[in-house]
Amino acid sequence: MNSPGESPHTPAPGWPGYRSEPSYDAGRSRVFPAPVPAELRALGDEVRAADWPVRLAFRGSRIALLDTLCRWQTLRALAYVRLLAARTADERLPADLRVVPGAESAGDPGLPELLERLERAAVDLPADLLDAILCDSGGLLADNRFAASVLAAGLTADSRPGDTDEAVSRAVVLTSYWYEVPERRGALALAWSANLFVRSWLWWSLRFEYGDPAGGLGITSDPRPARPAASALPDWATALLERVERGDM
């Protein structure tokens, strides 16, 4: 590890897609992505897109579907970050990443097996990357009157809606779920923060791949928002929290 402020030059050993250095935020790291190969960059837009609902319903089955979509999209984006970081993965992972979460695909009998594969890739992420994503979700979950708007705008834009009406409907539905189903805020925040991290990684690597014009900022912030408590997150996030607690080994 180098001291804070030094420009990045080489990826971390064993993780050729990025390097990190100590953060001014004690116990955390700043992350500097390496240049992303064209084929991996092209996958980035696909990975952030999910078919979020466009019609509002508060039936138990629809709330359960929302949770499934949040879990799926979170694990999918995390697995993609794992691919960006390591540049190697199970040969099935790229195909798994291209399966778009949605109401129809959620009914596929092979979904549990797909989610297991994505989770294995997600929890194999280096702890500093996963911690940054969890902390971003904590920032959204904090007392922020604009959180619903930020989340709805981000997830809707990433979903690449077909037209304006679809975009508006999706944003309204996501905003409504945030306010009316507060027990799902943690799941929504994780999906949003995972997508945000992918977007930030690709943006930074494209613009600052030659040295560090960003002044040592990397793609994480100082100070970083606090990591959310386990009680604020869905049960399926337990494995992610445990990975961060274990640290890098």
Short mmCIF file of C-alpha atoms in Angstrom, two decimals:
data_model
loop_
_atom_site.label_atom_id
_atom_site.label_comp_id
_atom_site.label_asym_id
_atom_site.label_seq_id
_atom_site.Cartn_x
_atom_site.Cartn_y
_atom_site.Cartn_z
CA MET A 1 0.00 0.00 0.00
CA ASN A 2 1.15 3.52 -0.74
CA SER A 3 0.51 6.62 1.30
CA PRO A 4 -2.62 8.70 0.59
CA GLY A 5 -2.18 11.18 -2.24
CA GLU A 6 0.23 9.13 -4.33
CA SER A 7 -0.96 8.50 -7.88
CA PRO A 8 -1.87 4.93 -8.83
CA HIS A 9 0.33 3.09 -11.28
CA THR A 10 -0.13 -0.67 -11.02
CA PRO A 11 -3.06 -2.87 -10.01
CA ALA A 12 -3.09 -4.63 -6.67
CA PRO A 13 -1.38 -8.05 -6.70
CA GLY A 14 -3.81 -10.71 -7.78
CA TRP A 15 -6.45 -8.16 -8.83
CA PRO A 16 -5.27 -6.73 -12.17
CA GLY A 17 -8.38 -4.61 -12.75
CA TYR A 18 -7.74 -2.09 -9.99
CA ARG A 19 -5.47 -1.00 -7.20
CA SER A 20 -6.20 0.58 -3.84
CA GLU A 21 -4.41 2.64 -1.25
CA PRO A 22 -5.22 3.67 2.32
CA SER A 23 -8.00 6.19 2.64
CA TYR A 24 -8.02 9.23 4.89
CA ASP A 25 -11.04 7.48 6.34
CA ALA A 26 -9.37 5.14 8.84
CA GLY A 27 -9.57 1.44 8.02
CA ARG A 28 -10.82 1.96 4.48
CA SER A 29 -9.32 2.14 1.02
CA ARG A 30 -9.52 4.37 -2.02
CA VAL A 31 -10.08 2.46 -5.25
CA PHE A 32 -8.41 3.20 -8.58
CA PRO A 33 -9.68 1.17 -11.57
CA ALA A 34 -7.31 0.15 -14.33
CA PRO A 35 -8.36 0.68 -17.98
CA VAL A 36 -11.31 -1.59 -18.82
CA PRO A 37 -11.11 -3.77 -21.96
CA ALA A 38 -13.66 -2.84 -24.62
CA GLU A 39 -15.61 -6.09 -24.35
CA LEU A 40 -16.03 -5.69 -20.58
CA ARG A 41 -16.99 -2.02 -20.91
CA ALA A 42 -19.72 -2.89 -23.42
CA LEU A 43 -21.22 -5.28 -20.89
CA GLY A 44 -21.51 -2.49 -18.31
CA ASP A 45 -24.69 -0.91 -19.75
CA GLU A 46 -26.40 -4.31 -20.03
CA VAL A 47 -25.55 -5.22 -16.45
CA ARG A 48 -27.14 -2.10 -14.97
CA ALA A 49 -30.46 -2.63 -16.76
CA ALA A 50 -33.35 -4.36 -15.00
CA ASP A 51 -37.05 -4.46 -15.91
CA TRP A 52 -38.32 -2.66 -12.82
CA PRO A 53 -42.12 -2.58 -12.40
CA VAL A 54 -44.15 0.02 -14.28
CA ARG A 55 -47.41 -0.66 -12.42
CA LEU A 56 -47.86 -0.12 -8.72
CA ALA A 57 -49.32 -2.89 -6.56
CA PHE A 58 -48.95 -3.61 -2.86
CA ARG A 59 -49.98 -7.26 -2.90
CA GLY A 60 -47.65 -9.59 -1.05
CA SER A 61 -46.62 -11.29 -4.29
CA ARG A 62 -45.60 -7.98 -5.88
CA ILE A 63 -43.58 -6.92 -2.85
CA ALA A 64 -41.87 -10.32 -2.88
CA LEU A 65 -41.11 -9.82 -6.58
CA LEU A 66 -39.59 -6.41 -5.85
CA ASP A 67 -37.30 -8.00 -3.24
CA THR A 68 -36.27 -10.71 -5.71
CA LEU A 69 -35.49 -8.12 -8.39
CA CYS A 70 -33.44 -6.07 -5.90
CA ARG A 71 -31.46 -9.12 -4.80
CA TRP A 72 -30.92 -10.24 -8.37
CA GLN A 73 -29.80 -6.81 -9.60
CA THR A 74 -27.52 -6.26 -6.60
CA LEU A 75 -25.78 -9.62 -7.03
CA ARG A 76 -25.59 -9.13 -10.78
CA ALA A 77 -23.85 -5.77 -10.49
CA LEU A 78 -21.53 -7.06 -7.76
CA ALA A 79 -20.60 -10.07 -9.88
CA TYR A 80 -19.78 -7.71 -12.74
CA VAL A 81 -17.54 -5.65 -10.45
CA ARG A 82 -15.82 -8.90 -9.50
CA LEU A 83 -15.22 -9.51 -13.22
CA LEU A 84 -13.88 -5.96 -13.67
CA ALA A 85 -11.57 -6.36 -10.68
CA ALA A 86 -10.20 -9.83 -11.38
CA ARG A 87 -10.47 -9.99 -15.19
CA THR A 88 -11.15 -13.73 -14.77
CA ALA A 89 -14.27 -15.60 -13.72
CA ASP A 90 -16.26 -18.78 -14.13
CA GLU A 91 -16.91 -19.23 -17.86
CA ARG A 92 -20.67 -19.07 -17.26
CA LEU A 93 -20.57 -15.65 -15.59
CA PRO A 94 -20.79 -13.41 -18.71
CA ALA A 95 -23.90 -15.31 -19.86
CA ASP A 96 -25.40 -15.11 -16.36
CA LEU A 97 -24.84 -11.35 -16.31
CA ARG A 98 -26.81 -10.91 -19.53
CA VAL A 99 -30.01 -12.39 -18.08
CA VAL A 100 -32.13 -9.31 -17.31
CA PRO A 101 -34.08 -9.28 -14.03
CA GLY A 102 -37.79 -8.81 -14.59
CA ALA A 103 -41.22 -10.17 -13.77
CA GLU A 104 -41.09 -12.80 -16.52
CA SER A 105 -37.51 -13.94 -15.97
CA ALA A 106 -38.13 -14.14 -12.21
CA GLY A 107 -40.49 -17.03 -12.89
CA ASP A 108 -37.83 -19.16 -14.54
CA PRO A 109 -37.27 -22.39 -12.56
CA GLY A 110 -33.53 -21.98 -13.01
CA LEU A 111 -33.46 -18.65 -11.13
CA PRO A 112 -32.37 -20.06 -7.71
CA GLU A 113 -29.33 -21.69 -9.31
CA LEU A 114 -28.50 -18.51 -11.22
CA LEU A 115 -28.71 -16.44 -8.03
CA GLU A 116 -26.42 -18.89 -6.25
CA ARG A 117 -23.78 -18.50 -8.95
CA LEU A 118 -24.04 -14.71 -8.86
CA GLU A 119 -23.80 -14.72 -5.06
CA ARG A 120 -20.64 -16.84 -5.16
CA ALA A 121 -19.05 -14.27 -7.46
CA ALA A 122 -20.33 -11.36 -5.37
CA VAL A 123 -18.97 -12.62 -2.05
CA ASP A 124 -15.63 -13.30 -3.73
CA LEU A 125 -15.18 -9.56 -4.17
CA PRO A 126 -12.29 -7.95 -2.25
CA ALA A 127 -13.65 -6.59 1.01
CA ASP A 128 -12.67 -2.98 0.26
CA LEU A 129 -14.83 -2.91 -2.87
CA LEU A 130 -17.80 -4.52 -1.20
CA ASP A 131 -17.48 -2.22 1.80
CA ALA A 132 -17.60 0.85 -0.46
CA ILE A 133 -20.83 -0.36 -2.05
CA LEU A 134 -22.45 -1.13 1.29
CA CYS A 135 -21.48 2.29 2.59
CA ASP A 136 -23.04 4.01 -0.42
CA SER A 137 -26.29 2.22 0.35
CA GLY A 138 -25.97 3.45 3.94
CA GLY A 139 -25.70 7.01 2.70
CA LEU A 140 -28.95 6.64 0.80
CA LEU A 141 -30.69 5.06 3.79
CA ALA A 142 -29.66 7.92 6.08
CA ASP A 143 -32.12 10.73 6.70
CA ASN A 144 -32.19 12.23 3.21
CA ARG A 145 -35.35 13.86 1.87
CA PHE A 146 -34.16 13.39 -1.71
CA ALA A 147 -33.26 9.69 -1.38
CA ALA A 148 -36.38 8.40 -3.16
CA SER A 149 -35.87 10.75 -6.11
CA VAL A 150 -32.19 9.90 -6.42
CA LEU A 151 -32.86 6.17 -6.28
CA ALA A 152 -35.76 6.27 -8.75
CA ALA A 153 -33.86 8.43 -11.23
CA GLY A 154 -30.75 6.26 -11.08
CA LEU A 155 -32.42 2.86 -11.41
CA THR A 156 -34.83 4.14 -14.07
CA ALA A 157 -32.05 5.62 -16.21
CA ASP A 158 -29.96 2.46 -15.89
CA SER A 159 -32.95 0.36 -16.99
CA ARG A 160 -32.86 2.05 -20.41
CA PRO A 161 -36.65 2.51 -20.75
CA GLY A 162 -38.12 2.26 -24.21
CA ASP A 163 -39.96 5.60 -24.11
CA THR A 164 -40.79 8.55 -21.89
CA ASP A 165 -44.03 7.03 -20.60
CA GLU A 166 -42.25 3.89 -19.48
CA ALA A 167 -39.53 5.94 -17.80
CA VAL A 168 -42.05 8.08 -15.89
CA SER A 169 -44.09 5.05 -14.80
CA ARG A 170 -41.02 3.21 -13.58
CA ALA A 171 -39.73 6.20 -11.64
CA VAL A 172 -43.14 6.78 -10.03
CA VAL A 173 -43.43 3.12 -9.01
CA LEU A 174 -39.94 2.99 -7.51
CA THR A 175 -40.52 6.24 -5.63
CA SER A 176 -43.84 4.95 -4.30
CA TYR A 177 -42.32 1.68 -3.10
CA TRP A 178 -39.61 3.63 -1.27
CA TYR A 179 -42.19 5.62 0.67
CA GLU A 180 -44.95 3.05 1.07
CA VAL A 181 -42.91 -0.11 1.70
CA PRO A 182 -40.10 1.09 4.01
CA GLU A 183 -39.07 -2.49 4.85
CA ARG A 184 -37.79 -2.79 1.27
CA ARG A 185 -35.68 0.36 1.34
CA GLY A 186 -32.54 -1.58 2.22
CA ALA A 187 -32.99 -3.88 -0.79
CA LEU A 188 -33.65 -0.94 -3.12
CA ALA A 189 -30.65 0.96 -1.76
CA LEU A 190 -28.34 -2.01 -2.37
CA ALA A 191 -29.47 -2.34 -5.99
CA TRP A 192 -28.95 1.40 -6.48
CA SER A 193 -25.52 1.49 -4.84
CA ALA A 194 -24.26 -1.55 -6.76
CA ASN A 195 -25.32 0.07 -10.05
CA LEU A 196 -23.75 3.36 -8.97
CA PHE A 197 -20.44 1.64 -8.26
CA VAL A 198 -20.42 0.05 -11.71
CA ARG A 199 -21.17 3.41 -13.32
CA SER A 200 -18.47 5.16 -11.29
CA TRP A 201 -15.88 2.46 -12.08
CA LEU A 202 -16.46 2.70 -15.83
CA TRP A 203 -16.54 6.52 -15.79
CA TRP A 204 -13.31 6.81 -13.80
CA SER A 205 -11.40 4.23 -15.83
CA LEU A 206 -12.33 5.93 -19.09
CA ARG A 207 -11.30 9.44 -18.05
CA PHE A 208 -8.39 8.93 -15.69
CA GLU A 209 -6.64 5.85 -17.04
CA TYR A 210 -3.43 7.80 -17.62
CA GLY A 211 -2.22 8.79 -14.17
CA ASP A 212 -4.55 10.42 -11.68
CA PRO A 213 -5.94 13.84 -12.73
CA ALA A 214 -8.67 13.33 -10.13
CA GLY A 215 -6.22 14.32 -7.41
CA GLY A 216 -6.16 11.00 -5.59
CA LEU A 217 -9.92 10.71 -5.20
CA GLY A 218 -10.38 7.41 -6.98
CA ILE A 219 -14.00 6.26 -7.02
CA THR A 220 -14.69 6.33 -3.30
CA SER A 221 -15.22 9.34 -1.10
CA ASP A 222 -13.57 10.75 2.01
CA PRO A 223 -15.28 10.63 4.42
CA ARG A 224 -17.44 7.73 3.33
CA PRO A 225 -21.01 7.27 4.62
CA ALA A 226 -21.36 4.84 7.48
CA ARG A 227 -21.98 1.20 6.67
CA PRO A 228 -25.65 0.43 7.38
CA ALA A 229 -26.58 -1.85 10.26
CA ALA A 230 -27.64 -5.37 9.39
CA SER A 231 -31.16 -4.56 10.59
CA ALA A 232 -31.48 -1.94 7.83
CA LEU A 233 -30.68 -4.45 5.09
CA PRO A 234 -32.55 -7.49 3.76
CA ASP A 235 -31.74 -10.97 5.02
CA TRP A 236 -30.09 -11.89 1.73
CA ALA A 237 -27.42 -9.24 2.37
CA THR A 238 -26.04 -11.21 5.35
CA ALA A 239 -23.40 -12.96 3.24
CA LEU A 240 -22.20 -9.59 1.91
CA LEU A 241 -21.87 -8.12 5.40
CA GLU A 242 -20.02 -11.21 6.61
CA ARG A 243 -17.58 -10.89 3.71
CA VAL A 244 -16.75 -7.32 4.71
CA GLU A 245 -16.38 -8.30 8.36
CA ARG A 246 -13.89 -11.04 7.44
CA GLY A 247 -11.79 -8.60 5.46
CA ASP A 248 -9.35 -9.61 2.74
CA MET A 249 -7.57 -12.89 3.24
#
